[in-house]
Coordinates of N, CA and C and ligand atoms in Angstrom, one line a residue:
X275 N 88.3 110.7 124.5 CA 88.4 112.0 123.9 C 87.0 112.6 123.8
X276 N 87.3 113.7 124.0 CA 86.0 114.2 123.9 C 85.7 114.9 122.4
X277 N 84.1 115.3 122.0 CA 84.3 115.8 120.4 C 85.4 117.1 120.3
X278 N 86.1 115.7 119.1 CA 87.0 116.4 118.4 C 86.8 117.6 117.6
X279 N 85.7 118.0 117.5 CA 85.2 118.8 115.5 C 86.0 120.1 116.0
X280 N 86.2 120.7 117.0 CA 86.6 122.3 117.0 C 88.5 121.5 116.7
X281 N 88.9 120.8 117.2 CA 90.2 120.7 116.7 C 90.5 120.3 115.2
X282 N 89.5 119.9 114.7 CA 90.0 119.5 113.1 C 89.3 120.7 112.6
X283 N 88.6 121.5 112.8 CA 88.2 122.9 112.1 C 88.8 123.9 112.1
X284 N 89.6 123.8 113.4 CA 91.1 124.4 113.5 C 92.3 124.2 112.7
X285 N 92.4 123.2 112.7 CA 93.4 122.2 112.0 C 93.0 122.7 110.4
X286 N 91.7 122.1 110.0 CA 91.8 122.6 108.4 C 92.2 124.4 107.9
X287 N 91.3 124.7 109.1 CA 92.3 126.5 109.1 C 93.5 126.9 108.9
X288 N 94.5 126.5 109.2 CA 95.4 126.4 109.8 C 96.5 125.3 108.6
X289 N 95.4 124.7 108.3 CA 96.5 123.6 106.6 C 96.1 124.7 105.8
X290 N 94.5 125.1 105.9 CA 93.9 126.3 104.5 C 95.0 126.8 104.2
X291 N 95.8 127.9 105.3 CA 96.4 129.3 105.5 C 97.6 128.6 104.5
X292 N 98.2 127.6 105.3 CA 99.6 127.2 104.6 C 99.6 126.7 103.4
X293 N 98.1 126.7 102.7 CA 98.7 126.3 101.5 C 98.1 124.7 101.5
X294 N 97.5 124.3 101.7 CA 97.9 122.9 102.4 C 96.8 122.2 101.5
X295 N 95.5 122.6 102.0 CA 93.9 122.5 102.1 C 93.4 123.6 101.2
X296 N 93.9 123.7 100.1 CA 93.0 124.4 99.2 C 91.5 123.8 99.0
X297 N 90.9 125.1 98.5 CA 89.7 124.6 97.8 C 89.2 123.5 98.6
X298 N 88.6 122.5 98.2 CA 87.8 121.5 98.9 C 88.9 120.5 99.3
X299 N 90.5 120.9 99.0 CA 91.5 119.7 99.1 C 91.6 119.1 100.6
X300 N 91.4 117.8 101.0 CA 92.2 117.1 101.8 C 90.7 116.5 102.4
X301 N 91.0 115.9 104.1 CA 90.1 115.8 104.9 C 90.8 115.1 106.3
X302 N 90.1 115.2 107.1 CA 90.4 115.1 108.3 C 89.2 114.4 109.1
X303 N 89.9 113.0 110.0 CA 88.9 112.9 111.2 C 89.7 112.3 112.4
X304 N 88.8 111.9 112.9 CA 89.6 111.7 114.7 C 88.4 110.7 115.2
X305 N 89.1 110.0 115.9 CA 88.4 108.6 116.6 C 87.7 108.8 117.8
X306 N 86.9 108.3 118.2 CA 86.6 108.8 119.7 C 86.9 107.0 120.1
X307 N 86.2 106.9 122.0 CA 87.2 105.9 122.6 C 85.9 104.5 121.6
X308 N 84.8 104.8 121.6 CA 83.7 104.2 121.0 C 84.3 103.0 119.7
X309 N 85.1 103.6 118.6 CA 85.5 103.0 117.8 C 85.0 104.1 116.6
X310 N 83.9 104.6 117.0 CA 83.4 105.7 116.0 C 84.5 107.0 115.7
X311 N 84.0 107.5 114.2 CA 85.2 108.1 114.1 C 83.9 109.8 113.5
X312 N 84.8 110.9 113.7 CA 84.3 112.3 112.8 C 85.1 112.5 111.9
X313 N 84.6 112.8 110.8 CA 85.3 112.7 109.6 C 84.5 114.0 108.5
X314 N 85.7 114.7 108.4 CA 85.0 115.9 107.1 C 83.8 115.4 105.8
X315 N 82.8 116.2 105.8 CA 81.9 115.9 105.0 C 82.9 116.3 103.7
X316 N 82.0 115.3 102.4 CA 83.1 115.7 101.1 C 82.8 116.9 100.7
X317 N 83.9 117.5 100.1 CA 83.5 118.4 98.8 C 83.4 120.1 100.3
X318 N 83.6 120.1 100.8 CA 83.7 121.2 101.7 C 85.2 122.3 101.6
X319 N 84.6 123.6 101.5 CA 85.8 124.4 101.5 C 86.4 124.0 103.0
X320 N 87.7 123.6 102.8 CA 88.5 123.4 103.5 C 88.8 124.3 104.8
X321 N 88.9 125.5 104.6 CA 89.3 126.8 105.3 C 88.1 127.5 105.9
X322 N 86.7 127.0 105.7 CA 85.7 127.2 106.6 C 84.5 126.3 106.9
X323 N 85.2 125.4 107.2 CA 84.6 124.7 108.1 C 84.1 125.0 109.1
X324 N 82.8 124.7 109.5 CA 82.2 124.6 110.9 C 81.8 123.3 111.7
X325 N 81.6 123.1 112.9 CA 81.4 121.5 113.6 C 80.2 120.9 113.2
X326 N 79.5 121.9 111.7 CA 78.3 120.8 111.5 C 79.1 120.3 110.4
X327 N 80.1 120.3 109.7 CA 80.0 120.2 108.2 C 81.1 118.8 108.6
X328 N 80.7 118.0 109.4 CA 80.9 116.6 109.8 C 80.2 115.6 109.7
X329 N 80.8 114.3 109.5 CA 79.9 113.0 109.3 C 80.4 112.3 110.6
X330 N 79.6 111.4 111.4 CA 79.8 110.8 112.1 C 79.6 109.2 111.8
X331 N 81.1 108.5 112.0 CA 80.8 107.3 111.5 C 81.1 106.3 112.3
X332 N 79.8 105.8 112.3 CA 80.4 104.7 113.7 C 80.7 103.1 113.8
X333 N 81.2 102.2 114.9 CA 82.0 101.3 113.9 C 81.5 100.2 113.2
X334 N 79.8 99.9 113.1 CA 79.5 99.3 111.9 C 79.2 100.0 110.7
X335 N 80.3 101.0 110.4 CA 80.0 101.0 108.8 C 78.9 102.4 108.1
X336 N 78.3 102.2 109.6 CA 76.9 103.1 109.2 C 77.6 104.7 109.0
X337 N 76.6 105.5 109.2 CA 77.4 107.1 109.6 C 75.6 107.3 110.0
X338 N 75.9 108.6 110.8 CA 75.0 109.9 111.2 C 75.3 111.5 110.5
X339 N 74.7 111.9 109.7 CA 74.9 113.6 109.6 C 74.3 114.4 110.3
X340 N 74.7 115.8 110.6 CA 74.1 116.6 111.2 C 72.9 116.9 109.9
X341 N 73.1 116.8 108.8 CA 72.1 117.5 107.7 C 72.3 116.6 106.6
X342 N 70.6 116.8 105.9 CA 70.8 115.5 104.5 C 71.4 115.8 103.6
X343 N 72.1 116.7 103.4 CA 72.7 117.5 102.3 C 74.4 116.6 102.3
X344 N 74.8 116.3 103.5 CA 75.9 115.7 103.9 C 76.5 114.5 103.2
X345 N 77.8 114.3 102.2 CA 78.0 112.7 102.6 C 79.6 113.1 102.7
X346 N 79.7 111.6 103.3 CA 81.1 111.5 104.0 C 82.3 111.7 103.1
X347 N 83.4 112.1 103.5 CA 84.5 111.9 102.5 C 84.9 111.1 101.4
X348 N 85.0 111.4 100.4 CA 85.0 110.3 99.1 C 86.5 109.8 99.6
X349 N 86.9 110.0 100.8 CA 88.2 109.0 101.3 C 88.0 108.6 102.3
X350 N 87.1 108.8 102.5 CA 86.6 107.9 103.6 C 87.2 106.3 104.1
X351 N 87.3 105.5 102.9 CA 88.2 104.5 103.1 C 89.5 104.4 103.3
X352 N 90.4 106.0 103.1 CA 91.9 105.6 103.5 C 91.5 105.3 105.2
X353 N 91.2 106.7 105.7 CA 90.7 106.7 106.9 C 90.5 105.4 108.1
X354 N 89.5 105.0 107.0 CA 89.0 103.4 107.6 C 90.1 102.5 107.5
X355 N 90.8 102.7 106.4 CA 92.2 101.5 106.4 C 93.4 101.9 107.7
X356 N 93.5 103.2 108.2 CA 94.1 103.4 109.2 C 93.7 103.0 110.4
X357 N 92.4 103.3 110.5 CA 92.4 103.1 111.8 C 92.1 101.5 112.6
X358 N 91.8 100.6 110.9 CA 91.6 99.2 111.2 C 93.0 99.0 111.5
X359 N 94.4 99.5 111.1 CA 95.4 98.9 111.3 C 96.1 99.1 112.4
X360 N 95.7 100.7 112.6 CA 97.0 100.9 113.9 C 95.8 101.7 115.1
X361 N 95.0 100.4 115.8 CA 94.4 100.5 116.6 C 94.9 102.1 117.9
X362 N 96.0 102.2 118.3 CA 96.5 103.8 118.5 C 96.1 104.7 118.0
X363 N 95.7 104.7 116.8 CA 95.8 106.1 116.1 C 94.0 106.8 116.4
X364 N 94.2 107.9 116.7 CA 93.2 108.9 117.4 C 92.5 110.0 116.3
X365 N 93.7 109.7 115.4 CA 93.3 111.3 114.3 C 94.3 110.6 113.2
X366 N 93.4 110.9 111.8 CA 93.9 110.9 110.7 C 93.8 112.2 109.8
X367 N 94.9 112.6 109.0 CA 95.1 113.9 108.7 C 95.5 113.6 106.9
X368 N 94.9 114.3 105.8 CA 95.4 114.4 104.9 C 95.0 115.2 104.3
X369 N 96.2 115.7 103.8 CA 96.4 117.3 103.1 C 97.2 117.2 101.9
X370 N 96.8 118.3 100.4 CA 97.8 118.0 99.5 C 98.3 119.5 99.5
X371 N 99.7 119.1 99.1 CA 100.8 120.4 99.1 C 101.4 120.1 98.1
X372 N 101.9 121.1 97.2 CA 102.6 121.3 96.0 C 103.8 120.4 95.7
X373 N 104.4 120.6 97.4 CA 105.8 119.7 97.4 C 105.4 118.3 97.6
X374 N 104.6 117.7 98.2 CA 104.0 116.1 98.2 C 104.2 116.1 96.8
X375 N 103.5 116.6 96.3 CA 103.6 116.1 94.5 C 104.4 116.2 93.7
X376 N 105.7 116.8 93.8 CA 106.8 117.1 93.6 C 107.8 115.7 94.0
X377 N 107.7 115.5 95.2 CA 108.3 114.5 95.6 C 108.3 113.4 95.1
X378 N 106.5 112.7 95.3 CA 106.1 111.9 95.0 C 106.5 111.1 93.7
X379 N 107.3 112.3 93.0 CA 107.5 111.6 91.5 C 109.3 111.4 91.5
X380 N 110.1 111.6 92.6 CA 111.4 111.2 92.3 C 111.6 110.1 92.7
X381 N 110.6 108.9 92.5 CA 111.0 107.9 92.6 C 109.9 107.1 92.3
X382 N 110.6 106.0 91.2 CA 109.5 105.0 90.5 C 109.0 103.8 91.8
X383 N 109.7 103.9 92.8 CA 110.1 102.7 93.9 C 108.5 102.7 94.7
X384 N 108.2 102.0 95.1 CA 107.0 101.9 96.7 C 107.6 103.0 97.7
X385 N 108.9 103.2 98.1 CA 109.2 103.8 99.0 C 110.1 105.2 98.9
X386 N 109.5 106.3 99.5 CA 109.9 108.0 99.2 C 111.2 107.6 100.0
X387 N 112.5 107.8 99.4 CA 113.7 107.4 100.9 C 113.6 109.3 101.2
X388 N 113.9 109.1 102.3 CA 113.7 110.5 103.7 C 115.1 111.2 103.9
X389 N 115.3 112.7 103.4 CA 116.7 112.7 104.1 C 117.1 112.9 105.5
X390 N 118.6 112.1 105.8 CA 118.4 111.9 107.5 C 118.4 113.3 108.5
X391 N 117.6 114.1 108.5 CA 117.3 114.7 109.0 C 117.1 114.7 110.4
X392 N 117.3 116.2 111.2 CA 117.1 115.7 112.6 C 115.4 115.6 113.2
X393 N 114.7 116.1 112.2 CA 113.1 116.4 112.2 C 112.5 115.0 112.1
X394 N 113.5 113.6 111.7 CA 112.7 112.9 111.2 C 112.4 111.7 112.6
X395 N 113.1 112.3 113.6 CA 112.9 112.1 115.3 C 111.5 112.3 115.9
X396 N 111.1 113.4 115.0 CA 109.4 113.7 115.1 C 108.5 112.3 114.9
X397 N 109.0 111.4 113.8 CA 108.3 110.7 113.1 C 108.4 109.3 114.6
X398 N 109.3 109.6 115.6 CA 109.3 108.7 116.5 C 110.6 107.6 115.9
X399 N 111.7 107.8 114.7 CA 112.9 107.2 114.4 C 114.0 107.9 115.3
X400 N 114.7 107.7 116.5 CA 115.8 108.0 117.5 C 117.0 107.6 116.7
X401 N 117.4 108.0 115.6 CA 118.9 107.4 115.1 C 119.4 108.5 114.9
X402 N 120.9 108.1 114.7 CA 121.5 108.9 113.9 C 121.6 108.9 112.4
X403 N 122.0 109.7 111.9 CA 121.3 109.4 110.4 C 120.6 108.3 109.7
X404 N 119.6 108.8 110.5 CA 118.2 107.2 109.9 C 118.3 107.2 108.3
X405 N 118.0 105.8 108.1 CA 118.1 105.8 106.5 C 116.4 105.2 106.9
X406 N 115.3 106.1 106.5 CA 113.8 105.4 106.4 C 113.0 105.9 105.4
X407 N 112.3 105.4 105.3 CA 111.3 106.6 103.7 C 109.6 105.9 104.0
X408 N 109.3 106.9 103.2 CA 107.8 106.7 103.2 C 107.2 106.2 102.1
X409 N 106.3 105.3 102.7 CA 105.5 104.3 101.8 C 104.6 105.2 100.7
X410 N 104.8 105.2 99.7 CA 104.2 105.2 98.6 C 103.1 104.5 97.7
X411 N 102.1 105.3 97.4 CA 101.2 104.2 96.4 C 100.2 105.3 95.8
X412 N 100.3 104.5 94.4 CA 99.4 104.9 93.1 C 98.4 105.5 93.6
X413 N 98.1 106.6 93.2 CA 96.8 107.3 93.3 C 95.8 106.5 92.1
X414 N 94.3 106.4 92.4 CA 93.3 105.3 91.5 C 92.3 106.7 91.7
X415 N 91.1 106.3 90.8 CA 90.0 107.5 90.9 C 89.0 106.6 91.6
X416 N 89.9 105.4 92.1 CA 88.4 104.6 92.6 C 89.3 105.0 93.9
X417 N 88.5 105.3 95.2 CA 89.4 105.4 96.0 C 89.5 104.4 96.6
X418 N 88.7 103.7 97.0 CA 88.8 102.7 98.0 C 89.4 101.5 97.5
X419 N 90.1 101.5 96.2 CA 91.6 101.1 96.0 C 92.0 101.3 96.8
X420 N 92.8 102.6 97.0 CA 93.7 102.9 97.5 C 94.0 102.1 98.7
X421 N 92.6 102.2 99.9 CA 92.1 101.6 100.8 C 92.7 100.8 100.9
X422 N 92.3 100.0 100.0 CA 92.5 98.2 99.6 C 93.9 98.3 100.0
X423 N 94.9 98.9 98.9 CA 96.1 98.4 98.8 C 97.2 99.1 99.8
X424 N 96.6 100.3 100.8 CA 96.9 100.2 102.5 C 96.8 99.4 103.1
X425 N 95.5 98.7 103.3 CA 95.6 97.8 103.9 C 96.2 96.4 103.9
X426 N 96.4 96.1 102.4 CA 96.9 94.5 101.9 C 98.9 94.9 102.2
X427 N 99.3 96.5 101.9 CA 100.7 96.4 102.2 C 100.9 96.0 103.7
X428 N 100.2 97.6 104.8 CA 100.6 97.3 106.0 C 100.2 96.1 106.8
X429 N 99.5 95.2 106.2 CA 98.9 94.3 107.0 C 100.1 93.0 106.7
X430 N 100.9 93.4 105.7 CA 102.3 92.5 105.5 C 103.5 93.3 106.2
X431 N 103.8 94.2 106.2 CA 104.4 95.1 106.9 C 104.2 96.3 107.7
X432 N 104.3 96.5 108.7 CA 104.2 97.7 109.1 C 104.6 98.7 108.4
X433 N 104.6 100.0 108.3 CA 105.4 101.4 108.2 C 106.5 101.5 108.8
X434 N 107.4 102.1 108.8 CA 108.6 102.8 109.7 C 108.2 103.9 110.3
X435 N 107.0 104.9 109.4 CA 106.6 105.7 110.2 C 105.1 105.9 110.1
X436 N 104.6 106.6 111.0 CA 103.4 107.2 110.8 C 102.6 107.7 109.7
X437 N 103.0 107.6 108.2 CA 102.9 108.7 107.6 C 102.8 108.0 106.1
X438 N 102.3 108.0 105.0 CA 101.7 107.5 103.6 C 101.7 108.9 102.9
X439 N 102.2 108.3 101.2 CA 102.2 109.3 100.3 C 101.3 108.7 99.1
X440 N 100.7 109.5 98.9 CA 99.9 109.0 97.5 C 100.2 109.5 96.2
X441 N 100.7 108.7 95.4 CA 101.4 109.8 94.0 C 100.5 111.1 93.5
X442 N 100.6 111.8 93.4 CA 100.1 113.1 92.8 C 99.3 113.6 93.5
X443 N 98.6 113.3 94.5 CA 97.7 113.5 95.2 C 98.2 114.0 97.0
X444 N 99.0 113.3 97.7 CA 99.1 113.9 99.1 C 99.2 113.1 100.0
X445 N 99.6 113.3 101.1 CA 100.6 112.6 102.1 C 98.9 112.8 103.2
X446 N 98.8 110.8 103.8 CA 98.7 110.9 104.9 C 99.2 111.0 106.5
X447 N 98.9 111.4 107.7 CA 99.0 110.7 108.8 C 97.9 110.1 109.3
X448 N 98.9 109.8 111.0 CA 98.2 109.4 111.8 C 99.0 109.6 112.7
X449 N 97.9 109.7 113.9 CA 98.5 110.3 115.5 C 97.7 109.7 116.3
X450 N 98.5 109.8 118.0 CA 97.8 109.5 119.1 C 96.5 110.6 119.6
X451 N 96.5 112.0 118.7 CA 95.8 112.7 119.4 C 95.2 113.4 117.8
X452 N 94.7 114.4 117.7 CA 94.3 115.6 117.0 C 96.0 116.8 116.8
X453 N 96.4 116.9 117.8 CA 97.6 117.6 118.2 C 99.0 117.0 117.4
X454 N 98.7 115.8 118.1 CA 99.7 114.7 117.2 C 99.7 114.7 115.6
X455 N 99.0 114.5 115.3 CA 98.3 114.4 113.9 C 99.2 115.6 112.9
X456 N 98.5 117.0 113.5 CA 98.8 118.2 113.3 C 100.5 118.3 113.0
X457 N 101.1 117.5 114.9 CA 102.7 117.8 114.2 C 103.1 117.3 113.3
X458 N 102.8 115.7 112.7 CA 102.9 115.1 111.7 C 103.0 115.6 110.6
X459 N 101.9 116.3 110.5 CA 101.7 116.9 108.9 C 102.7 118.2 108.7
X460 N 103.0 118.7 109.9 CA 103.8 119.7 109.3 C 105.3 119.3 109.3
X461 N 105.4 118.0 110.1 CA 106.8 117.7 109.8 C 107.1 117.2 108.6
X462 N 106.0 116.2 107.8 CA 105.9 115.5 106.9 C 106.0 116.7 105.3
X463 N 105.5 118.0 105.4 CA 105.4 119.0 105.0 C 107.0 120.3 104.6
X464 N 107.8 119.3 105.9 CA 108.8 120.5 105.9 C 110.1 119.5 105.6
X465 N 109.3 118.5 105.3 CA 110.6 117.6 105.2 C 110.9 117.5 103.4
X466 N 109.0 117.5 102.7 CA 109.1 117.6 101.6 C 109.5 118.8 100.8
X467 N 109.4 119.5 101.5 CA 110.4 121.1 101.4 C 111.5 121.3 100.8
X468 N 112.0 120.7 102.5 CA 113.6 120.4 102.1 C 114.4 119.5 101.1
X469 N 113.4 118.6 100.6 CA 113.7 117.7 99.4 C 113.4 118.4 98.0
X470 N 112.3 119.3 98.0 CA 112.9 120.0 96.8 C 113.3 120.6 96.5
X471 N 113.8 121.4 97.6 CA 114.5 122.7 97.7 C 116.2 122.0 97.5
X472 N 116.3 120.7 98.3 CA 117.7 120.3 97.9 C 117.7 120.1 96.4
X473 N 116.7 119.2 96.0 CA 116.9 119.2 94.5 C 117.4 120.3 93.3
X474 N 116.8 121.4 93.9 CA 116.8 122.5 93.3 C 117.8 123.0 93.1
X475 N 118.5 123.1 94.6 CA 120.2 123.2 94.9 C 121.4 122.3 94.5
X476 N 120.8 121.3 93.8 CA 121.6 120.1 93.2 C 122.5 119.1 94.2
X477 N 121.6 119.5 95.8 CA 122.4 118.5 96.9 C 121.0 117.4 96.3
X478 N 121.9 116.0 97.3 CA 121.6 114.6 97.3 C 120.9 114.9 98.6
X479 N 119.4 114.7 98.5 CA 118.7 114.6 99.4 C 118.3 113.4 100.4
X480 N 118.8 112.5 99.8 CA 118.8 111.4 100.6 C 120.2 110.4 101.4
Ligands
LIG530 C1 90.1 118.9 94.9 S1 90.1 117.7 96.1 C2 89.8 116.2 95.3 C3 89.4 115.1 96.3 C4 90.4 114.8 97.3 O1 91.5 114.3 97.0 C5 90.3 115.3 98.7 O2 91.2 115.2 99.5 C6 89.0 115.9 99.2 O3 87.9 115.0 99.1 P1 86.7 115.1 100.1 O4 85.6 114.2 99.5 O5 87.2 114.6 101.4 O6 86.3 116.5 100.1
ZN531 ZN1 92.9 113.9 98.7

């Protein structure tokens, strides 16, 4: 892959608009073939981004900025816990939306259950009415908890899908591409939609 930064500056445009990426909310990077990864500098308006307002981190741990003003994502460790796990994944994407947080709380369980949807074929599940849900876990103010306890679940189990919710806080992915990533999040997005909009309508969403 060549540098990613004009597709995740697109990409954060493009969450901004929807709602997605408020304010300084979310962050985004993408792997190159090296092991190094670009990843949003923290604390940046979301919706204008430019390809300097990136950290480059490479795979001992270290990082490079374009400027000293720069540090890496204060999530930087979910990031790092994906991409230790699912060696595939090219681009990691997280964004918070009104309806992730909405969701996130109809259920006390580890796992968001999905309704069977035909969208949820995006996620790479071919069934018919798949019964699958998304992994769930405690939002902490320390983040690299969070880290932690991505990595201690899926390293016991895989996922079903591509895709992590953080209570009150926002849904990650991961993709084979930048592009990939992108459809993730809007499927992940339109799925949490339709769960509260079923709610709302007093159908059984799951
Ligand atoms: C108002 S956003 C609070 C922090 C957060 O959850 C986030 O996604 C953005 O953090 P970053 O350090 O990547 O800007
Ligand atoms: Zn966040």
């Amino acid at each position: 892959m060549t540098d990613p930064r004009t597709d995740l500056v697109n990409a954060a445009k493009y969450f901004h608009q929807r709602g997605w990426m408020l304010g300084t909310a979310g962050n985004l990077s993408a792997r190159l073939e090296d092991g190094s990864f670009w990843i949003t500098a923290s604390g940046k308006s979301k919706g204008e981004l430019t390809e300097n307002d990136f950290i480059h981190q490479l795979p001992n741990g270290t990082f490079e900025k374009p400027r000293p003003d720069l540090k890496p994502s204060a999530e930087t460790s979910i990031h790092e816990a994906v991409y230790a796990i699912f060696p595939e994944a090219r681009a990691c994407y997280h964004v918070h939306s009104i309806e992730a947080n909405l969701v996130s709380n109809f259920t006390h369980a580890a796992i968001l259950p999905l309704p069977p949807l035909e969208m949820i074929k995006g996620f790479g599940i071919w069934e018919a009415n798949p019964k699958v849900g998304m992994p769930l876990f405690a939002n902490h103010l320390d983040v690299p908890m969070i880290g932690q306890a991505i990595r201690d679940r899926f390293t016991q189990e895989l996922p079903p899908i591509p895709a992590l919710l953080i209570r009150n806080h926002g849904v990650t992915v991961w993709g084979k591409s930048p592009e990939d990533a992108r459809n993730k999040i809007e499927l992940a997005e339109y799925i949490f939609r339709y769960m509260v909009q079923a709610k709302h309508l007093g159908l059984c969403s799951d």
